[in-house]
PDB file of C-alpha atoms in Angstrom:
ATOM      1  CA  MET B 818    -154.771 -31.327  37.403  1.00 44.00           C
ATOM      2  CA  PRO B 819    -155.822 -33.942  34.848  1.00 46.00           C
ATOM      3  CA  VAL B 820    -156.146 -32.966  31.218  1.00 50.00           C
ATOM      4  CA  LEU B 821    -159.582 -31.475  30.568  1.00 52.00           C
ATOM      5  CA  ARG B 822    -161.710 -31.793  27.491  1.00 60.00           C
ATOM      6  CA  PRO B 823    -161.860 -28.559  25.442  1.00 60.00           C
ATOM      7  CA  VAL B 824    -165.432 -27.764  26.527  1.00 65.00           C
ATOM      8  CA  GLY B 825    -164.607 -28.348  30.188  1.00 67.00           C
ATOM      9  CA  ARG B 826    -161.510 -26.179  29.927  1.00 69.00           C
ATOM     10  CA  ARG B 827    -163.478 -23.339  28.345  1.00 76.00           C
ATOM     11  CA  LEU B 828    -166.054 -23.499  31.121  1.00 82.00           C
ATOM     12  CA  LEU B 829    -163.329 -23.555  33.768  1.00 80.00           C
ATOM     13  CA  ARG B 830    -161.616 -20.528  32.224  1.00 80.00           C
ATOM     14  CA  ARG B 831    -164.929 -18.701  32.109  1.00 85.00           C
ATOM     15  CA  GLY B 832    -165.423 -19.478  35.785  1.00 87.00           C
ATOM     16  CA  VAL B 833    -161.977 -18.076  36.630  1.00 87.00           C
ATOM     17  CA  ARG B 834    -162.817 -14.961  34.600  1.00 88.00           C
ATOM     18  CA  TRP B 835    -165.999 -14.369  36.587  1.00 91.00           C
ATOM     19  CA  LEU B 836    -164.136 -15.026  39.834  1.00 91.00           C
ATOM     20  CA  CYS B 837    -161.698 -12.248  38.936  1.00 91.00           C
ATOM     21  CA  ARG B 838    -164.569  -9.948  38.049  1.00 93.00           C
ATOM     22  CA  GLY B 839    -166.074 -10.653  41.451  1.00 95.00           C
ATOM     23  CA  VAL B 840    -162.808  -9.719  43.179  1.00 94.00           C
ATOM     24  CA  LEU B 841    -162.706  -6.388  41.322  1.00 95.00           C
ATOM     25  CA  ARG B 842    -166.329  -5.699  42.134  1.00 95.00           C
ATOM     26  CA  LEU B 843    -165.783  -6.565  45.812  1.00 94.00           C
ATOM     27  CA  LEU B 844    -162.868  -4.112  45.957  1.00 95.00           C
ATOM     28  CA  ALA B 845    -164.877  -1.477  44.001  1.00 95.00           C
ATOM     29  CA  ILE B 846    -162.197  -1.190  41.311  1.00 96.00           C
ATOM     30  CA  GLU B 847    -163.540   0.149  38.018  1.00 95.00           C
ATOM     31  CA  VAL B 848    -161.738  -1.220  34.974  1.00 94.00           C
ATOM     32  CA  ARG B 849    -161.548   0.877  31.802  1.00 92.00           C
ATOM     33  CA  ALA B 850    -160.090  -0.438  28.549  1.00 86.00           C
ATOM     34  CA  GLU B 851    -158.959   1.581  25.563  1.00 87.00           C
ATOM     35  CA  GLY B 852    -158.059  -0.013  22.222  1.00 80.00           C
ATOM     36  CA  GLN B 853    -158.818  -3.346  20.621  1.00 79.00           C
ATOM     37  CA  LEU B 854    -157.194  -6.761  20.744  1.00 80.00           C
ATOM     38  CA  ALA B 855    -157.016  -8.320  17.311  1.00 83.00           C
ATOM     39  CA  ALA B 856    -157.761 -11.987  16.843  1.00 85.00           C
ATOM     40  CA  GLY B 857    -154.859 -14.359  16.322  1.00 86.00           C
ATOM     41  CA  PRO B 858    -151.748 -15.140  18.354  1.00 89.00           C
ATOM     42  CA  ALA B 859    -149.621 -12.356  19.796  1.00 89.00           C
ATOM     43  CA  LEU B 860    -147.335 -11.673  22.715  1.00 92.00           C
ATOM     44  CA  LEU B 861    -148.903  -8.945  24.860  1.00 93.00           C
ATOM     45  CA  VAL B 862    -146.233  -6.960  26.686  1.00 95.00           C
ATOM     46  CA  ALA B 863    -147.259  -4.802  29.658  1.00 96.00           C
ATOM     47  CA  ASN B 864    -145.768  -2.793  32.494  1.00 97.00           C
ATOM     48  CA  HIS B 865    -146.355  -4.359  35.909  1.00 96.00           C
ATOM     49  CA  LEU B 866    -147.979  -2.553  38.855  1.00 97.00           C
ATOM     50  CA  SER B 867    -149.695  -5.105  41.058  1.00 94.00           C
ATOM     51  CA  TRP B 868    -151.404  -8.460  41.406  1.00 92.00           C
ATOM     52  CA  ILE B 869    -154.417  -6.450  40.197  1.00 95.00           C
ATOM     53  CA  ASP B 870    -152.877  -6.450  36.688  1.00 95.00           C
ATOM     54  CA  ILE B 871    -153.379 -10.199  36.522  1.00 91.00           C
ATOM     55  CA  VAL B 872    -156.879 -10.114  37.987  1.00 92.00           C
ATOM     56  CA  ALA B 873    -158.045  -7.317  35.650  1.00 94.00           C
ATOM     57  CA  LEU B 874    -156.621  -8.896  32.499  1.00 91.00           C
ATOM     58  CA  THR B 875    -157.978 -12.310  33.420  1.00 89.00           C
ATOM     59  CA  ALA B 876    -161.378 -10.794  34.207  1.00 89.00           C
ATOM     60  CA  PHE B 877    -161.883  -9.490  30.691  1.00 83.00           C
ATOM     61  CA  TYR B 878    -159.778 -11.715  28.455  1.00 80.00           C
ATOM     62  CA  ASP B 879    -159.217 -15.451  28.145  1.00 75.00           C
ATOM     63  CA  CYS B 880    -155.607 -15.423  29.261  1.00 77.00           C
ATOM     64  CA  THR B 881    -152.719 -17.359  30.743  1.00 81.00           C
ATOM     65  CA  PHE B 882    -149.471 -16.296  32.390  1.00 84.00           C
ATOM     66  CA  VAL B 883    -145.796 -17.079  32.668  1.00 82.00           C
ATOM     67  CA  ALA B 884    -145.407 -17.177  36.441  1.00 80.00           C
ATOM     68  CA  LYS B 885    -142.544 -17.695  38.817  1.00 83.00           C
ATOM     69  CA  ASP B 886    -142.451 -21.247  40.114  1.00 83.00           C
ATOM     70  CA  ASP B 887    -142.234 -20.279  43.787  1.00 79.00           C
ATOM     71  CA  VAL B 888    -145.868 -19.050  43.851  1.00 79.00           C
ATOM     72  CA  ARG B 889    -147.101 -22.364  42.510  1.00 80.00           C
ATOM     73  CA  ASP B 890    -147.687 -23.665  46.049  1.00 77.00           C
ATOM     74  CA  TRP B 891    -149.671 -20.640  47.213  1.00 75.00           C
ATOM     75  CA  PRO B 892    -153.248 -21.449  48.281  1.00 72.00           C
ATOM     76  CA  LEU B 893    -155.536 -21.446  45.224  1.00 75.00           C
ATOM     77  CA  VAL B 894    -152.799 -20.054  42.933  1.00 77.00           C
ATOM     78  CA  GLY B 895    -151.571 -23.465  41.819  1.00 75.00           C
ATOM     79  CA  ALA B 896    -155.066 -24.697  41.002  1.00 75.00           C
ATOM     80  CA  LEU B 897    -155.954 -21.515  39.108  1.00 77.00           C
ATOM     81  CA  GLY B 898    -152.622 -21.672  37.289  1.00 79.00           C
ATOM     82  CA  ALA B 899    -153.355 -25.196  36.138  1.00 76.00           C
ATOM     83  CA  ALA B 900    -156.805 -24.113  34.944  1.00 75.00           C
ATOM     84  CA  LEU B 901    -155.263 -21.291  32.915  1.00 78.00           C
ATOM     85  CA  ASP B 902    -152.368 -23.375  31.531  1.00 79.00           C
ATOM     86  CA  VAL B 903    -149.830 -21.118  33.210  1.00 81.00           C
ATOM     87  CA  VAL B 904    -146.222 -21.584  32.086  1.00 82.00           C
ATOM     88  CA  TRP B 905    -144.137 -21.848  35.238  1.00 85.00           C
ATOM     89  CA  ILE B 906    -140.510 -20.784  35.332  1.00 85.00           C
ATOM     90  CA  ASP B 907    -137.913 -21.174  38.063  1.00 84.00           C
ATOM     91  CA  ARG B 908    -136.195 -17.794  38.183  1.00 76.00           C
ATOM     92  CA  ARG B 909    -133.544 -19.166  40.531  1.00 78.00           C
ATOM     93  CA  ARG B 910    -132.251 -21.405  37.745  1.00 84.00           C
ATOM     94  CA  LYS B 911    -131.138 -19.727  34.533  1.00 82.00           C
ATOM     95  CA  ARG B 912    -131.025 -23.185  32.963  1.00 87.00           C
ATOM     96  CA  ASP B 913    -134.830 -23.207  33.129  1.00 89.00           C
ATOM     97  CA  LEU B 914    -135.091 -20.283  30.697  1.00 92.00           C
ATOM     98  CA  PRO B 915    -134.669 -22.276  27.433  1.00 94.00           C
ATOM     99  CA  ARG B 916    -137.423 -24.656  28.528  1.00 93.00           C
ATOM    100  CA  ALA B 917    -139.740 -21.739  29.344  1.00 93.00           C
ATOM    101  CA  VAL B 918    -139.042 -20.069  25.981  1.00 95.00           C
ATOM    102  CA  ALA B 919    -139.807 -23.334  24.159  1.00 95.00           C
ATOM    103  CA  VAL B 920    -143.089 -23.834  26.041  1.00 92.00           C
ATOM    104  CA  LEU B 921    -144.074 -20.205  25.524  1.00 93.00           C
ATOM    105  CA  SER B 922    -143.348 -20.279  21.780  1.00 94.00           C
ATOM    106  CA  GLU B 923    -145.405 -23.451  21.428  1.00 93.00           C
ATOM    107  CA  THR B 924    -148.259 -21.792  23.320  1.00 90.00           C
ATOM    108  CA  LEU B 925    -148.134 -18.887  20.881  1.00 91.00           C
ATOM    109  CA  ARG B 926    -148.112 -21.242  17.904  1.00 92.00           C
ATOM    110  CA  ARG B 927    -151.354 -22.755  19.164  1.00 89.00           C
ATOM    111  CA  GLY B 928    -153.036 -19.405  18.575  1.00 86.00           C
ATOM    112  CA  THR B 929    -152.874 -18.157  22.143  1.00 86.00           C
ATOM    113  CA  HIS B 930    -152.349 -14.592  23.353  1.00 86.00           C
ATOM    114  CA  VAL B 931    -149.783 -14.352  26.152  1.00 87.00           C
ATOM    115  CA  VAL B 932    -149.248 -11.307  28.363  1.00 88.00           C
ATOM    116  CA  LEU B 933    -145.680 -10.733  29.479  1.00 91.00           C
ATOM    117  CA  PHE B 934    -144.463  -8.443  32.292  1.00 94.00           C
ATOM    118  CA  PRO B 935    -140.834  -7.914  31.232  1.00 94.00           C
ATOM    119  CA  GLU B 936    -139.927  -5.458  34.006  1.00 94.00           C
ATOM    120  CA  GLY B 937    -139.520  -8.555  36.159  1.00 88.00           C
ATOM    121  CA  THR B 938    -141.208  -6.972  39.188  1.00 90.00           C
ATOM    122  CA  THR B 939    -143.978  -4.568  40.122  1.00 94.00           C
ATOM    123  CA  THR B 940    -143.467  -0.800  40.428  1.00 95.00           C
ATOM    124  CA  ASN B 941    -145.330   2.149  41.954  1.00 93.00           C
ATOM    125  CA  GLY B 942    -146.095   3.417  38.458  1.00 92.00           C
ATOM    126  CA  ARG B 943    -143.867   6.498  38.583  1.00 91.00           C
ATOM    127  CA  GLN B 944    -141.435   4.944  36.138  1.00 92.00           C
ATOM    128  CA  THR B 945    -141.182   2.018  33.742  1.00 95.00           C
ATOM    129  CA  LEU B 946    -138.211  -0.194  34.534  1.00 96.00           C
ATOM    130  CA  PRO B 947    -135.932  -1.576  31.786  1.00 96.00           C
ATOM    131  CA  PHE B 948    -137.468  -4.571  30.043  1.00 97.00           C
ATOM    132  CA  ARG B 949    -135.824  -7.968  30.241  1.00 94.00           C
ATOM    133  CA  SER B 950    -135.929  -9.326  26.723  1.00 94.00           C
ATOM    134  CA  SER B 951    -135.275 -13.042  27.281  1.00 94.00           C
ATOM    135  CA  LEU B 952    -138.820 -14.357  26.991  1.00 94.00           C
ATOM    136  CA  LEU B 953    -139.587 -12.157  23.975  1.00 95.00           C
ATOM    137  CA  GLU B 954    -137.466 -14.683  22.092  1.00 96.00           C
ATOM    138  CA  ALA B 955    -140.597 -16.853  22.071  1.00 95.00           C
ATOM    139  CA  ALA B 956    -142.403 -14.288  19.879  1.00 94.00           C
ATOM    140  CA  VAL B 957    -139.471 -14.229  17.452  1.00 94.00           C
ATOM    141  CA  ILE B 958    -139.411 -18.032  17.263  1.00 94.00           C
ATOM    142  CA  ALA B 959    -143.184 -18.277  16.806  1.00 94.00           C
ATOM    143  CA  GLY B 960    -143.221 -15.384  14.305  1.00 93.00           C
ATOM    144  CA  VAL B 961    -146.038 -13.522  16.061  1.00 91.00           C
ATOM    145  CA  PRO B 962    -146.476  -9.779  16.650  1.00 92.00           C
ATOM    146  CA  VAL B 963    -145.888  -8.051  19.965  1.00 94.00           C
ATOM    147  CA  VAL B 964    -148.743  -5.939  21.359  1.00 93.00           C
ATOM    148  CA  PRO B 965    -147.707  -3.315  23.948  1.00 96.00           C
ATOM    149  CA  ILE B 966    -150.202  -2.721  26.761  1.00 96.00           C
ATOM    150  CA  ALA B 967    -149.946   0.287  29.102  1.00 97.00           C
ATOM    151  CA  LEU B 968    -151.413  -0.180  32.586  1.00 97.00           C
ATOM    152  CA  SER B 969    -152.253   2.740  34.881  1.00 95.00           C
ATOM    153  CA  THR B 970    -154.068   3.340  38.163  1.00 95.00           C
ATOM    154  CA  ALA B 971    -156.078   6.245  39.564  1.00 94.00           C
ATOM    155  CA  ALA B 972    -158.163   7.025  42.654  1.00 94.00           C
ATOM    156  CA  ALA B 973    -159.709   9.977  44.450  1.00 94.00           C
ATOM    157  CA  ASN B 974    -157.339  12.536  46.008  1.00 90.00           C
ATOM    158  CA  GLY B 975    -154.455  11.294  43.853  1.00 91.00           C
ATOM    159  CA  GLN B 976    -154.203   8.009  45.751  1.00 93.00           C
ATOM    160  CA  GLY B 977    -154.001   5.764  42.704  1.00 93.00           C
ATOM    161  CA  GLU B 978    -150.514   4.661  43.703  1.00 94.00           C
ATOM    162  CA  ALA B 979    -152.090   2.736  46.586  1.00 94.00           C
ATOM    163  CA  LEU B 980    -153.335   0.212  44.017  1.00 95.00           C
ATOM    164  CA  CYS B 981    -149.733  -0.711  43.253  1.00 96.00           C
ATOM    165  CA  TRP B 982    -148.207  -3.645  45.139  1.00 93.00           C
ATOM    166  CA  VAL B 983    -144.473  -3.265  45.613  1.00 91.00           C
ATOM    167  CA  GLY B 984    -141.707  -4.325  47.935  1.00 86.00           C
ATOM    168  CA  ASP B 985    -142.330  -6.915  50.624  1.00 86.00           C
ATOM    169  CA  GLU B 986    -145.868  -5.843  51.496  1.00 88.00           C
ATOM    170  CA  ALA B 987    -148.075  -8.808  52.366  1.00 88.00           C
ATOM    171  CA  LEU B 988    -151.117  -9.390  50.199  1.00 85.00           C
ATOM    172  CA  PHE B 989    -153.439  -9.405  53.207  1.00 87.00           C
ATOM    173  CA  ALA B 990    -152.090  -5.980  54.210  1.00 91.00           C
ATOM    174  CA  HIS B 991    -152.573  -4.606  50.704  1.00 93.00           C
ATOM    175  CA  LEU B 992    -156.192  -5.759  50.295  1.00 92.00           C
ATOM    176  CA  PRO B 993    -157.781  -3.528  52.983  1.00 92.00           C
ATOM    177  CA  ARG B 994    -155.764  -0.556  51.751  1.00 93.00           C
ATOM    178  CA  VAL B 995    -157.168  -1.054  48.264  1.00 95.00           C
ATOM    179  CA  ALA B 996    -160.702  -1.582  49.565  1.00 93.00           C
ATOM    180  CA  ALA B 997    -160.529   1.747  51.434  1.00 93.00           C
ATOM    181  CA  LEU B 998    -159.863   3.760  48.265  1.00 95.00           C
ATOM    182  CA  ARG B 999    -162.566   5.889  46.656  1.00 94.00           C
ATOM    183  CA  GLN B1000    -163.091   5.980  42.886  1.00 94.00           C
ATOM    184  CA  ALA B1001    -160.353   3.401  42.321  1.00 95.00           C
ATOM    185  CA  THR B1002    -159.754   2.955  38.599  1.00 95.00           C
ATOM    186  CA  PHE B1003    -157.547   0.531  36.697  1.00 95.00           C
ATOM    187  CA  GLU B1004    -156.849   1.437  33.062  1.00 95.00           C
ATOM    188  CA  ILE B1005    -155.791  -0.921  30.281  1.00 94.00           C
ATOM    189  CA  ARG B1006    -154.532   0.699  27.062  1.00 94.00           C
ATOM    190  CA  VAL B1007    -154.009  -1.711  24.190  1.00 92.00           C
ATOM    191  CA  LEU B1008    -151.546  -0.051  21.813  1.00 94.00           C
ATOM    192  CA  THR B1009    -150.703  -0.566  18.157  1.00 93.00           C
ATOM    193  CA  PRO B1010    -149.199  -4.029  17.512  1.00 93.00           C
ATOM    194  CA  LEU B1011    -145.554  -4.248  16.510  1.00 92.00           C
ATOM    195  CA  ALA B1012    -144.835  -6.456  13.525  1.00 81.00           C
ATOM    196  CA  ALA B1013    -142.847  -9.615  14.181  1.00 79.00           C
ATOM    197  CA  GLY B1014    -139.307  -8.391  14.695  1.00 76.00           C
ATOM    198  CA  PRO B1015    -135.852  -9.689  13.848  1.00 85.00           C
ATOM    199  CA  THR B1016    -134.600  -9.892  17.448  1.00 91.00           C
ATOM    200  CA  ARG B1017    -136.010  -9.954  20.944  1.00 95.00           C
ATOM    201  CA  LYS B1018    -134.015  -6.874  21.984  1.00 95.00           C
ATOM    202  CA  VAL B1019    -135.446  -4.806  19.136  1.00 93.00           C
ATOM    203  CA  GLN B1020    -138.976  -5.867  20.086  1.00 94.00           C
ATOM    204  CA  SER B1021    -138.343  -5.255  23.778  1.00 95.00           C
ATOM    205  CA  ALA B1022    -136.997  -1.738  23.259  1.00 95.00           C
ATOM    206  CA  ALA B1023    -139.810  -0.799  20.868  1.00 95.00           C
ATOM    207  CA  ALA B1024    -142.511  -2.106  23.202  1.00 96.00           C
ATOM    208  CA  ARG B1025    -141.102  -0.271  26.208  1.00 97.00           C
ATOM    209  CA  ALA B1026    -140.813   2.989  24.257  1.00 96.00           C
ATOM    210  CA  VAL B1027    -144.467   3.049  23.213  1.00 96.00           C
ATOM    211  CA  ILE B1028    -145.648   2.048  26.702  1.00 97.00           C
ATOM    212  CA  VAL B1029    -143.625   4.858  28.297  1.00 96.00           C
ATOM    213  CA  THR B1030    -145.055   7.361  25.793  1.00 95.00           C
ATOM    214  CA  ALA B1031    -148.622   6.160  26.344  1.00 94.00           C
ATOM    215  CA  ARG B1032    -148.319   6.405  30.115  1.00 92.00           C
ATOM    216  CA  GLN B1033    -147.028   9.974  29.900  1.00 87.00           C
ATOM    217  CA  ARG B1034    -150.195  11.284  28.273  1.00 77.00           C
ATOM    218  CA  PRO B1035    -153.225  11.948  30.481  1.00 66.00           C
ATOM    219  CA  PRO B1036    -155.988   9.356  30.331  1.00 56.00           C
ATOM    220  CA  ARG B1037    -159.019  10.238  28.261  1.00 53.00           C
ATOM    221  CA  GLN B1038    -162.246  11.245  29.914  1.00 43.00           C
ATOM    222  CA  PRO B1039    -164.318   8.251  31.031  1.00 39.00           C
ATOM    223  CA  ALA B1040    -166.910   8.814  28.290  1.00 34.00           C
ATOM    224  CA  ALA B1041    -164.194   8.330  25.662  1.00 32.00           C
ATOM    225  CA  LEU B1042    -163.077   5.033  27.131  1.00 34.00           C
ATOM    226  CA  THR B1043    -164.638   1.611  26.852  1.00 34.00           C
ATOM    227  CA  ASP B1044    -166.109   1.501  30.335  1.00 36.00           C
ATOM    228  CA  VAL B1045    -166.189  -2.172  31.303  1.00 36.00           C
ATOM    229  CA  SER B1046    -169.330  -2.671  33.371  1.00 35.00           C
ATOM    230  CA  PHE B1047    -169.941  -5.726  35.482  1.00 32.00           C
ATOM    231  CA  PHE B1048    -173.610  -5.504  34.619  1.00 28.00           C
ATOM    232  CA  ALA B1049    -173.278  -5.185  30.831  1.00 30.00           C
ATOM    233  CA  LYS B1050    -172.856  -8.099  28.458  1.00 32.00           C
ATOM    234  CA  GLN B1051    -169.427  -8.072  26.846  1.00 34.00           C
ATOM    235  CA  ASN B1052    -167.873  -9.861  23.894  1.00 33.00           C
ATOM    236  CA  PHE B1053    -164.455 -11.151  24.836  1.00 31.00           C
ATOM    237  CA  ARG B1054    -161.660 -11.988  22.416  1.00 34.00           C
ATOM    238  CA  PRO B1055    -159.443 -14.914  23.373  1.00 32.00           C
ATOM    239  CA  MET B1056    -156.212 -13.626  24.819  1.00 33.00           C
ATOM    240  CA  GLU B1057    -153.452 -15.204  26.776  1.00 34.00           C
ATOM    241  CA  SER B1058    -151.169 -13.564  29.218  1.00 34.00           C
ATOM    242  CA  SER B1059    -148.021 -14.002  31.349  1.00 34.00           C
ATOM    243  CA  GLU B1060    -146.933 -13.222  34.877  1.00 34.00           C
ATOM    244  CA  ARG B1061    -143.768 -11.587  36.181  1.00 35.00           C
ATOM    245  CA  GLU B1062    -140.818 -12.014  33.896  1.00 34.00           C
ATOM    246  CA  ILE B1063    -137.681 -13.615  35.106  1.00 33.00           C
ATOM    247  CA  ALA B1064    -134.030 -14.081  34.134  1.00 37.00           C
ATOM    248  CA  ARG B1065    -132.374 -12.019  31.432  1.00 40.00           C
TER     249      ARG B1065
END
């Protein structure tokens, strides 16, 4: 995709955001957000449950992703990735990691928020896998804080786990299963930022610890949450994000 002028890029990102909102609305997934995202660059570190993580975060924040290179050729994904300035990484080649860290740190220096999924894969939400710390080196290099984000799912009759996308399940098999759920809810909890740390492993361990703790407590009642309505006007803070994390 050719380089876009700043105004054109902002409009394109806004269009992608509304596209993601439309997908959530079509699937009748209610998104609830708790906590605030401060202005300024930061690395946003989240647990990873599904492709819905990416859609929900993109729907309500101006964000980009670090994504595995082998999805770049998927229909529509490559074009959307280019629109969002996604940082691609080849997880089959460990030699690609230094390049990805350099690109990511430069993205952070430009004032961008980047969401990172350091588990390296999706889970069913019953546990939080160990975090791979490699790409957190970009936050150390750029001197920006790390913001932990806890993601959770819920649905009627305790079927919230059906929102998770794990294993080798095909996307087109997962979509109708999600659409059949009642009262499907996706929760985003933005936690207290961690100050810029001395090492990536310290930041990784601290971020995982607070995410695990946050996910152990019951969600607040809907009235106490910021209920993100598709029909209400919202003010969105710029935020950038990242896809599945690769290579230790």
